[in-house]
mmCIF file of C-alpha atoms and ligand atoms in Angstrom:
data_model
loop_
_atom_site.group_PDB
_atom_site.id
_atom_site.type_symbol
_atom_site.label_atom_id
_atom_site.label_comp_id
_atom_site.label_asym_id
_atom_site.label_seq_id
_atom_site.Cartn_x
_atom_site.Cartn_y
_atom_site.Cartn_z
ATOM 1 C CA MET A 21 22.141 -4.103 82.456
ATOM 2 C CA THR A 22 19.270 -6.441 83.194
ATOM 3 C CA LEU A 23 17.528 -7.613 86.260
ATOM 4 C CA ILE A 24 18.317 -11.181 86.982
ATOM 5 C CA LYS A 25 15.843 -13.021 89.096
ATOM 6 C CA ASN A 26 17.428 -15.314 91.617
ATOM 7 C CA CYS A 27 15.250 -17.861 93.289
ATOM 8 C CA ILE A 28 16.629 -19.691 96.269
ATOM 9 C CA ILE A 29 13.494 -21.488 97.223
ATOM 10 C CA LEU A 30 10.265 -21.349 95.404
ATOM 11 C CA LEU A 31 8.744 -18.369 97.137
ATOM 12 C CA PHE A 32 11.850 -16.494 98.015
ATOM 13 C CA CYS A 33 13.133 -14.546 95.087
ATOM 14 C CA TYR A 34 15.298 -11.482 95.016
ATOM 15 C CA TYR A 35 16.702 -9.389 92.259
ATOM 16 C CA THR A 36 20.259 -8.442 91.485
ATOM 17 C CA VAL A 37 21.521 -6.158 88.807
ATOM 18 C CA ALA A 38 23.921 -7.938 86.523
ATOM 19 C CA GLU A 39 25.822 -6.958 83.455
ATOM 20 C CA SER A 40 24.141 -9.059 80.800
ATOM 21 C CA THR A 41 26.311 -7.969 77.943
ATOM 22 C CA ASP A 42 28.870 -5.357 77.117
ATOM 23 C CA ALA A 43 28.122 -5.607 73.441
ATOM 24 C CA LEU A 44 26.763 -2.534 71.700
ATOM 25 C CA PRO A 45 23.440 -2.781 69.909
ATOM 26 C CA VAL A 46 23.663 -4.269 66.425
ATOM 27 C CA VAL A 47 21.905 -3.017 63.306
ATOM 28 C CA LEU A 48 21.400 -5.412 60.376
ATOM 29 C CA TRP A 49 20.562 -4.505 56.765
ATOM 30 C CA HIS A 50 19.441 -7.347 54.526
ATOM 31 C CA GLY A 51 20.356 -7.966 50.900
ATOM 32 C CA MET A 52 18.384 -8.051 47.675
ATOM 33 C CA GLY A 53 15.623 -10.656 47.578
ATOM 34 C CA ASP A 54 15.578 -10.834 51.358
ATOM 35 C CA THR A 55 13.806 -9.064 54.210
ATOM 36 C CA CYS A 56 14.474 -8.029 57.771
ATOM 37 C CA CYS A 57 12.939 -11.095 59.238
ATOM 38 C CA PHE A 58 12.713 -14.245 57.145
ATOM 39 C CA PRO A 59 13.304 -17.033 59.685
ATOM 40 C CA PHE A 60 15.738 -18.818 57.327
ATOM 41 C CA SER A 61 17.931 -15.743 56.858
ATOM 42 C CA LEU A 62 18.141 -12.555 58.913
ATOM 43 C CA GLY A 63 15.611 -13.786 61.443
ATOM 44 C CA SER A 64 17.957 -16.584 62.440
ATOM 45 C CA ILE A 65 21.063 -14.388 62.337
ATOM 46 C CA LYS A 66 19.354 -11.937 64.681
ATOM 47 C CA LYS A 67 18.635 -14.793 67.111
ATOM 48 C CA LEU A 68 22.174 -16.074 66.821
ATOM 49 C CA ILE A 69 23.630 -12.664 67.678
ATOM 50 C CA GLU A 70 21.239 -12.234 70.590
ATOM 51 C CA THR A 71 22.203 -15.607 71.987
ATOM 52 C CA GLU A 72 25.936 -15.240 71.470
ATOM 53 C CA THR A 73 26.074 -11.754 72.981
ATOM 54 C CA ASN A 74 23.830 -12.628 75.928
ATOM 55 C CA GLY A 75 20.960 -10.550 74.718
ATOM 56 C CA THR A 76 22.268 -7.390 73.115
ATOM 57 C CA TYR A 77 19.693 -5.341 71.232
ATOM 58 C CA VAL A 78 19.576 -6.311 67.551
ATOM 59 C CA LEU A 79 17.639 -4.175 65.101
ATOM 60 C CA SER A 80 17.051 -5.815 61.729
ATOM 61 C CA LEU A 81 16.060 -2.975 59.434
ATOM 62 C CA LYS A 82 12.704 -3.177 57.748
ATOM 63 C CA ILE A 83 12.489 -0.654 54.948
ATOM 64 C CA GLY A 84 8.979 0.714 54.623
ATOM 65 C CA GLY A 85 5.960 -0.249 56.627
ATOM 66 C CA ASN A 86 5.723 -3.994 56.056
ATOM 67 C CA MET A 87 7.456 -7.130 54.789
ATOM 68 C CA VAL A 88 6.227 -6.732 51.212
ATOM 69 C CA MET A 89 7.556 -3.180 50.999
ATOM 70 C CA ASP A 90 10.730 -4.342 52.669
ATOM 71 C CA TYR A 91 11.226 -7.092 50.076
ATOM 72 C CA GLU A 92 10.440 -4.768 47.180
ATOM 73 C CA SER A 93 12.682 -2.026 48.512
ATOM 74 C CA GLY A 94 15.646 -4.254 47.689
ATOM 75 C CA PHE A 95 14.781 -3.896 44.016
ATOM 76 C CA PHE A 96 12.767 -0.742 43.502
ATOM 77 C CA ILE A 97 13.386 1.930 46.112
ATOM 78 C CA HIS A 98 16.308 4.209 45.387
ATOM 79 C CA PRO A 99 19.191 3.746 47.852
ATOM 80 C CA ASP A 100 19.312 7.492 48.597
ATOM 81 C CA TYR A 101 15.766 7.283 49.840
ATOM 82 C CA GLN A 102 16.426 4.065 51.766
ATOM 83 C CA VAL A 103 19.521 5.521 53.416
ATOM 84 C CA ARG A 104 17.605 8.603 54.486
ATOM 85 C CA TYR A 105 14.810 6.436 55.858
ATOM 86 C CA VAL A 106 17.306 4.352 57.827
ATOM 87 C CA CYS A 107 19.117 7.420 59.170
ATOM 88 C CA ASP A 108 15.770 8.643 60.516
ATOM 89 C CA GLN A 109 14.948 5.278 62.077
ATOM 90 C CA LEU A 110 18.347 5.089 63.779
ATOM 91 C CA ALA A 111 18.183 8.657 65.056
ATOM 92 C CA LYS A 112 14.768 7.981 66.602
ATOM 93 C CA ASP A 113 15.851 4.824 68.404
ATOM 94 C CA GLU A 114 16.910 5.726 71.929
ATOM 95 C CA ARG A 115 18.664 2.435 72.438
ATOM 96 C CA LEU A 116 21.238 3.430 69.838
ATOM 97 C CA ILE A 117 22.161 6.756 71.347
ATOM 98 C CA ASN A 118 25.592 5.621 72.572
ATOM 99 C CA GLY A 119 26.472 3.997 69.314
ATOM 100 C CA TYR A 120 25.988 0.713 67.522
ATOM 101 C CA ASN A 121 27.709 -1.836 65.356
ATOM 102 C CA ALA A 122 26.326 -2.495 61.903
ATOM 103 C CA ILE A 123 26.263 -5.570 59.689
ATOM 104 C CA GLY A 124 25.221 -5.257 56.062
ATOM 105 C CA PHE A 125 24.484 -8.271 53.943
ATOM 106 C CA SER A 126 25.216 -8.062 50.227
ATOM 107 C CA GLN A 127 23.934 -4.698 48.917
ATOM 108 C CA GLY A 128 23.054 -3.858 52.530
ATOM 109 C CA GLY A 129 26.850 -3.598 52.955
ATOM 110 C CA GLN A 130 27.292 -0.624 50.667
ATOM 111 C CA PHE A 131 24.022 0.912 51.878
ATOM 112 C CA LEU A 132 25.184 0.829 55.493
ATOM 113 C CA ARG A 133 28.478 2.357 54.403
ATOM 114 C CA ALA A 134 26.421 5.208 52.933
ATOM 115 C CA VAL A 135 24.679 5.519 56.309
ATOM 116 C CA ALA A 136 28.099 5.796 58.009
ATOM 117 C CA GLN A 137 29.211 8.422 55.500
ATOM 118 C CA ARG A 138 26.045 10.501 55.475
ATOM 119 C CA CYS A 139 24.706 10.245 59.030
ATOM 120 C CA SER A 140 27.130 10.411 61.912
ATOM 121 C CA THR A 141 24.538 10.315 64.688
ATOM 122 C CA PRO A 142 23.997 7.977 66.326
ATOM 123 C CA PRO A 143 27.625 6.895 65.906
ATOM 124 C CA MET A 144 28.360 3.679 64.044
ATOM 125 C CA LYS A 145 31.362 1.993 65.660
ATOM 126 C CA THR A 146 32.171 -1.089 63.640
ATOM 127 C CA LEU A 147 30.854 -1.625 60.139
ATOM 128 C CA ILE A 148 30.854 -5.211 58.923
ATOM 129 C CA SER A 149 30.098 -5.727 55.271
ATOM 130 C CA ILE A 150 29.251 -9.324 54.431
ATOM 131 C CA GLY A 151 29.421 -9.817 50.680
ATOM 132 C CA GLY A 152 28.865 -6.095 49.923
ATOM 133 C CA GLN A 153 29.602 -4.646 46.471
ATOM 134 C CA HIS A 154 31.657 -1.582 47.305
ATOM 135 C CA GLN A 155 32.771 -0.929 43.766
ATOM 136 C CA GLY A 156 29.547 -2.170 42.272
ATOM 137 C CA VAL A 157 28.961 -5.057 39.906
ATOM 138 C CA PHE A 158 29.386 -5.686 36.228
ATOM 139 C CA GLY A 159 27.188 -8.706 35.692
ATOM 140 C CA LEU A 160 24.495 -10.477 37.585
ATOM 141 C CA PRO A 161 25.052 -14.156 36.912
ATOM 142 C CA SER A 162 22.225 -15.224 39.209
ATOM 143 C CA CYS A 163 19.609 -13.585 41.391
ATOM 144 C CA PRO A 164 18.584 -14.917 44.772
ATOM 145 C CA SER A 165 14.854 -15.486 45.196
ATOM 146 C CA LEU A 166 13.930 -14.505 41.631
ATOM 147 C CA SER A 167 12.703 -16.920 38.984
ATOM 148 C CA ASN A 168 15.080 -17.643 36.105
ATOM 149 C CA SER A 169 13.053 -15.567 33.680
ATOM 150 C CA ALA A 170 12.830 -12.577 36.048
ATOM 151 C CA CYS A 171 16.540 -12.840 36.675
ATOM 152 C CA GLU A 172 17.233 -13.033 32.945
ATOM 153 C CA HIS A 173 15.073 -9.963 32.383
ATOM 154 C CA LEU A 174 16.904 -8.028 35.083
ATOM 155 C CA ARG A 175 20.260 -9.053 33.676
ATOM 156 C CA LYS A 176 19.376 -7.900 30.159
ATOM 157 C CA LEU A 177 17.963 -4.643 31.413
ATOM 158 C CA LEU A 178 21.119 -3.904 33.353
ATOM 159 C CA HIS A 179 23.424 -4.731 30.467
ATOM 160 C CA ARG A 180 21.471 -2.619 28.002
ATOM 161 C CA GLU A 181 19.913 0.200 29.954
ATOM 162 C CA ALA A 182 21.592 0.531 33.350
ATOM 163 C CA TYR A 183 22.593 4.135 32.770
ATOM 164 C CA LYS A 184 19.248 5.335 31.419
ATOM 165 C CA GLU A 185 17.761 7.820 33.804
ATOM 166 C CA TRP A 186 14.503 5.945 34.431
ATOM 167 C CA VAL A 187 16.404 2.751 35.188
ATOM 168 C CA GLN A 188 18.694 4.579 37.609
ATOM 169 C CA ARG A 189 15.641 5.985 39.323
ATOM 170 C CA ASN A 190 13.669 2.773 39.543
ATOM 171 C CA LEU A 191 16.025 -0.169 39.784
ATOM 172 C CA VAL A 192 18.291 -0.456 42.798
ATOM 173 C CA GLN A 193 20.825 -2.743 41.119
ATOM 174 C CA ALA A 194 21.377 -0.174 38.364
ATOM 175 C CA THR A 195 22.578 2.358 40.936
ATOM 176 C CA TYR A 196 25.652 0.252 41.579
ATOM 177 C CA TRP A 197 26.107 -1.063 38.052
ATOM 178 C CA HIS A 198 29.738 -0.331 37.233
ATOM 179 C CA ASP A 199 30.802 -0.746 33.620
ATOM 180 C CA PRO A 200 34.627 -0.825 33.477
ATOM 181 C CA LEU A 201 34.494 -0.388 29.704
ATOM 182 C CA ASN A 202 32.704 2.940 30.179
ATOM 183 C CA GLU A 203 34.107 4.409 33.362
ATOM 184 C CA GLU A 204 33.219 7.961 32.436
ATOM 185 C CA GLU A 205 29.599 7.101 31.754
ATOM 186 C CA TYR A 206 29.463 5.209 35.040
ATOM 187 C CA ARG A 207 30.854 8.170 36.971
ATOM 188 C CA GLN A 208 28.415 10.595 35.443
ATOM 189 C CA LYS A 209 25.291 8.485 35.382
ATOM 190 C CA SER A 210 25.431 6.177 38.360
ATOM 191 C CA SER A 211 22.911 7.777 40.677
ATOM 192 C CA PHE A 212 24.352 6.322 43.863
ATOM 193 C CA LEU A 213 27.658 4.447 43.836
ATOM 194 C CA SER A 214 29.878 7.005 42.135
ATOM 195 C CA ASN A 215 28.586 9.555 44.632
ATOM 196 C CA ILE A 216 29.274 7.545 47.796
ATOM 197 C CA ASN A 217 32.653 6.524 46.398
ATOM 198 C CA ASN A 218 33.642 10.183 45.917
ATOM 199 C CA GLU A 219 34.160 9.633 42.203
ATOM 200 C CA VAL A 220 32.123 12.575 40.961
ATOM 201 C CA PHE A 221 33.553 15.058 43.430
ATOM 202 C CA ILE A 222 35.210 14.643 46.784
ATOM 203 C CA ASN A 223 32.851 15.095 49.667
ATOM 204 C CA GLN A 224 35.068 15.661 52.697
ATOM 205 C CA THR A 225 32.185 14.785 55.045
ATOM 206 C CA TYR A 226 32.250 11.231 53.677
ATOM 207 C CA ILE A 227 35.960 10.949 54.434
ATOM 208 C CA ASP A 228 35.581 12.397 57.922
ATOM 209 C CA ASN A 229 32.584 10.265 58.818
ATOM 210 C CA LEU A 230 34.042 7.050 57.461
ATOM 211 C CA ASN A 231 37.140 7.704 59.529
ATOM 212 C CA LYS A 232 35.037 7.866 62.674
ATOM 213 C CA LEU A 233 34.554 4.114 62.406
ATOM 214 C CA GLU A 234 36.571 2.087 64.851
ATOM 215 C CA LYS A 235 36.708 -0.661 62.271
ATOM 216 C CA PHE A 236 35.518 -1.379 58.771
ATOM 217 C CA VAL A 237 35.445 -5.114 58.153
ATOM 218 C CA MET A 238 34.865 -6.512 54.668
ATOM 219 C CA VAL A 239 33.959 -10.160 54.150
ATOM 220 C CA LEU A 240 34.507 -11.727 50.724
ATOM 221 C CA PHE A 241 33.001 -15.052 49.625
ATOM 222 C CA LEU A 242 35.724 -16.920 47.786
ATOM 223 C CA ASN A 243 33.348 -18.919 45.606
ATOM 224 C CA ASP A 244 30.789 -16.214 44.947
ATOM 225 C CA THR A 245 28.705 -16.759 41.797
ATOM 226 C CA ILE A 246 26.442 -13.732 42.269
ATOM 227 C CA VAL A 247 28.772 -10.790 42.748
ATOM 228 C CA GLN A 248 30.827 -10.015 39.659
ATOM 229 C CA PRO A 249 33.678 -9.396 40.180
ATOM 230 C CA LYS A 250 33.773 -10.969 43.603
ATOM 231 C CA GLU A 251 36.688 -8.679 44.559
ATOM 232 C CA SER A 252 34.159 -5.823 44.792
ATOM 233 C CA GLN A 253 33.432 -7.286 48.237
ATOM 234 C CA TRP A 254 36.943 -6.118 49.205
ATOM 235 C CA PHE A 255 36.518 -2.832 47.365
ATOM 236 C CA GLY A 256 38.512 -4.080 44.381
ATOM 237 C CA PHE A 257 37.321 -3.836 40.796
ATOM 238 C CA TYR A 258 38.310 -4.382 37.169
ATOM 239 C CA THR A 259 41.133 -2.193 35.970
ATOM 240 C CA PRO A 260 39.384 0.370 33.750
ATOM 241 C CA GLY A 261 39.047 -0.495 30.071
ATOM 242 C CA GLN A 262 38.611 -4.251 30.370
ATOM 243 C CA ASP A 263 36.799 -6.827 32.467
ATOM 244 C CA GLU A 264 39.302 -9.472 33.470
ATOM 245 C CA GLU A 265 42.183 -8.017 35.379
ATOM 246 C CA ILE A 266 41.442 -6.855 38.922
ATOM 247 C CA ARG A 267 42.804 -3.732 40.553
ATOM 248 C CA PRO A 268 42.832 -4.069 44.347
ATOM 249 C CA LEU A 269 41.581 -1.316 46.599
ATOM 250 C CA ASN A 270 44.997 0.027 47.568
ATOM 251 C CA GLN A 271 45.750 0.751 43.916
ATOM 252 C CA SER A 272 42.376 2.355 43.183
ATOM 253 C CA PRO A 273 41.735 6.111 43.361
ATOM 254 C CA VAL A 274 38.903 5.517 45.859
ATOM 255 C CA TYR A 275 41.476 4.321 48.418
ATOM 256 C CA GLU A 276 42.615 7.881 48.990
ATOM 257 C CA ASP A 277 39.544 9.684 47.744
ATOM 258 C CA LEU A 278 37.460 8.132 50.492
ATOM 259 C CA GLY A 279 40.153 8.178 53.169
ATOM 260 C CA LEU A 280 40.325 4.391 53.287
ATOM 261 C CA ASN A 281 44.117 4.650 53.247
ATOM 262 C CA GLN A 282 43.905 6.284 56.670
ATOM 263 C CA LEU A 283 41.707 3.513 58.082
ATOM 264 C CA ASP A 284 44.078 0.979 56.562
ATOM 265 C CA SER A 285 47.271 2.467 57.952
ATOM 266 C CA ASP A 286 45.648 2.597 61.391
ATOM 267 C CA GLY A 287 44.841 -1.108 61.122
ATOM 268 C CA ARG A 288 41.116 -0.368 61.146
ATOM 269 C CA LEU A 289 40.392 -1.794 57.715
ATOM 270 C CA VAL A 290 39.945 -5.550 57.945
ATOM 271 C CA TYR A 291 39.776 -8.007 55.048
ATOM 272 C CA LEU A 292 38.137 -11.349 55.821
ATOM 273 C CA SER A 293 37.341 -14.140 53.408
ATOM 274 C CA VAL A 294 35.337 -17.295 53.695
ATOM 275 C CA GLU A 295 34.958 -20.288 51.440
ATOM 276 C CA GLY A 296 31.533 -20.599 49.881
ATOM 277 C CA ASP A 297 29.071 -19.011 47.503
ATOM 278 C CA HIS A 298 27.397 -15.653 48.149
ATOM 279 C CA LEU A 299 26.339 -15.304 51.807
ATOM 280 C CA GLN A 300 26.907 -19.025 52.368
ATOM 281 C CA MET A 301 28.564 -19.126 55.750
ATOM 282 C CA THR A 302 28.084 -21.505 58.612
ATOM 283 C CA SER A 303 26.966 -20.353 62.023
ATOM 284 C CA LYS A 304 30.237 -21.770 63.330
ATOM 285 C CA TRP A 305 32.172 -19.390 61.054
ATOM 286 C CA PHE A 306 29.927 -16.498 62.058
ATOM 287 C CA ILE A 307 30.372 -17.218 65.768
ATOM 288 C CA GLU A 308 34.139 -17.509 65.437
ATOM 289 C CA ASN A 309 34.736 -14.536 63.146
ATOM 290 C CA ILE A 310 31.918 -12.021 63.464
ATOM 291 C CA ILE A 311 30.686 -12.303 67.056
ATOM 292 C CA PRO A 312 34.097 -11.340 68.549
ATOM 293 C CA LEU A 313 33.957 -8.099 66.522
ATOM 294 C CA LEU A 314 30.658 -7.282 68.211
ATOM 295 C CA THR A 315 31.771 -7.983 71.745
ATOM 296 C CA GLU A 316 35.194 -6.368 71.777
ATOM 297 C CA ASN A 317 34.103 -2.779 72.413
HETATM 298 C C1 LIG Q 410 27.741 -14.612 78.020
HETATM 299 O O1 LIG Q 410 27.553 -15.314 79.230
HETATM 300 C C2 LIG Q 410 28.415 -16.427 79.396
HETATM 301 C C3 LIG Q 410 27.995 -17.146 80.671
HETATM 302 O O2 LIG Q 410 27.826 -16.248 81.722
HETATM 303 C C4 LIG Q 410 29.859 -15.940 79.426
HETATM 304 O O3 LIG Q 410 30.724 -17.030 79.537
HETATM 305 C C5 LIG Q 410 30.146 -15.215 78.128
HETATM 306 O O4 LIG Q 410 31.450 -14.656 78.151
HETATM 307 C C6 LIG Q 410 29.159 -14.095 77.931
HETATM 308 N N1 LIG Q 410 29.389 -13.525 76.594
HETATM 309 C C7 LIG Q 410 29.367 -12.219 76.364
HETATM 310 C C8 LIG Q 410 29.606 -11.803 74.967
HETATM 311 O O5 LIG Q 410 29.159 -11.375 77.240
HETATM 312 C C1 LIG Q 411 28.420 15.848 51.404
HETATM 313 O O1 LIG Q 411 27.800 14.885 52.219
HETATM 314 C C2 LIG Q 411 27.021 15.422 53.273
HETATM 315 C C3 LIG Q 411 26.519 14.237 54.083
HETATM 316 O O2 LIG Q 411 25.670 13.439 53.315
HETATM 317 C C4 LIG Q 411 25.891 16.264 52.710
HETATM 318 O O3 LIG Q 411 25.160 16.855 53.756
HETATM 319 C C5 LIG Q 411 26.458 17.341 51.804
HETATM 320 O O4 LIG Q 411 25.412 18.027 51.176
HETATM 321 C C6 LIG Q 411 27.368 16.717 50.754
HETATM 322 N N1 LIG Q 411 28.019 17.772 49.979
HETATM 323 C C7 LIG Q 411 27.770 17.981 48.712
HETATM 324 C C8 LIG Q 411 28.512 19.099 48.067
HETATM 325 O O5 LIG Q 411 26.998 17.278 48.080
HETATM 326 C C1 LIG Q 412 36.571 -21.738 46.678
HETATM 327 O O1 LIG Q 412 37.534 -20.846 46.201
HETATM 328 C C2 LIG Q 412 38.816 -21.038 46.751
HETATM 329 C C3 LIG Q 412 39.712 -19.904 46.285
HETATM 330 O O2 LIG Q 412 39.594 -19.686 44.924
HETATM 331 C C4 LIG Q 412 39.329 -22.421 46.335
HETATM 332 O O3 LIG Q 412 40.602 -22.655 46.882
HETATM 333 C C5 LIG Q 412 38.347 -23.464 46.838
HETATM 334 O O4 LIG Q 412 38.722 -24.742 46.378
HETATM 335 C C6 LIG Q 412 36.936 -23.176 46.372
HETATM 336 N N1 LIG Q 412 36.017 -24.066 47.046
HETATM 337 C C7 LIG Q 412 35.019 -24.659 46.433
HETATM 338 C C8 LIG Q 412 34.133 -25.498 47.295
HETATM 339 O O5 LIG Q 412 34.823 -24.542 45.237
#
């Protein structure tokens, strides 16, 4: 509800109460190499959502106290810590009390899913994962916003040392590194992904909380050169023991172990795809495909 000022003649104004928007507040979580507020990325998406929903409240998460911390968090702050931080921020925000919709970009997609699974208040209604890596990655062909040499360094580190304890503690991308040739090692040593995917043990709270979502929408970029395999964006992954053939979600253990089968059979699990490289979508596509999901409840 907002006050709309109506002016009939210059000095005669009165106020009416009008429904500005029915859309729930929206929470955004940026990807690696990005921040809450860069004008060329999440800053402009925030504006777009505000405009298209007639001014709903949009919170673009900033992890830590400032933009530098926020940028670095995408590489160096353990997702468990980030998720806890976000849960606190959301719980403190009175505007979210009646629920919110959430959009995660790239790794922000799996992090927001962890928020849904671990923190049920305030209630998340629709979770939209745009290019998220729900079964992790095995490869990092290129890195947004990093120089070639930094990217090369990161890639080598992940291939060689991803499951070393200090790497798991200090490098975000290692926490969702998923080596299909060493599934057992992944399950035991991944310090984040195998936990939120109920692969170490089944946490019933995760299943219950995930099933409180009205919808879980996954967007896959058909020509993605950053996420390997790109099917991870739809919760698919390599069939264990090799790295070519893909096993889709509905044939993976996580489908039942996380209660995604229930969401799916209720029609609440939505698979969307869009042509383009990682996170390359037009505002026209966003307005036609994402905005309606935010305004329908
Ligand atoms: C926003 O306002 C316009 C003009 O009043 C209206 O046509 C449109 O349906 C509104 N959109 C939403 C999401 O409320
Ligand atoms: C299951 O997840 C909930 C929510 O994050 C957590 O409070 C609980 O400790 C977890 N259970 C176990 C056994 O780790
Ligand atoms: C993107 O991928 C799709 C599906 O594989 C393919 O049909 C399309 O031609 C590709 N587009 C570009 C621009 O490469």
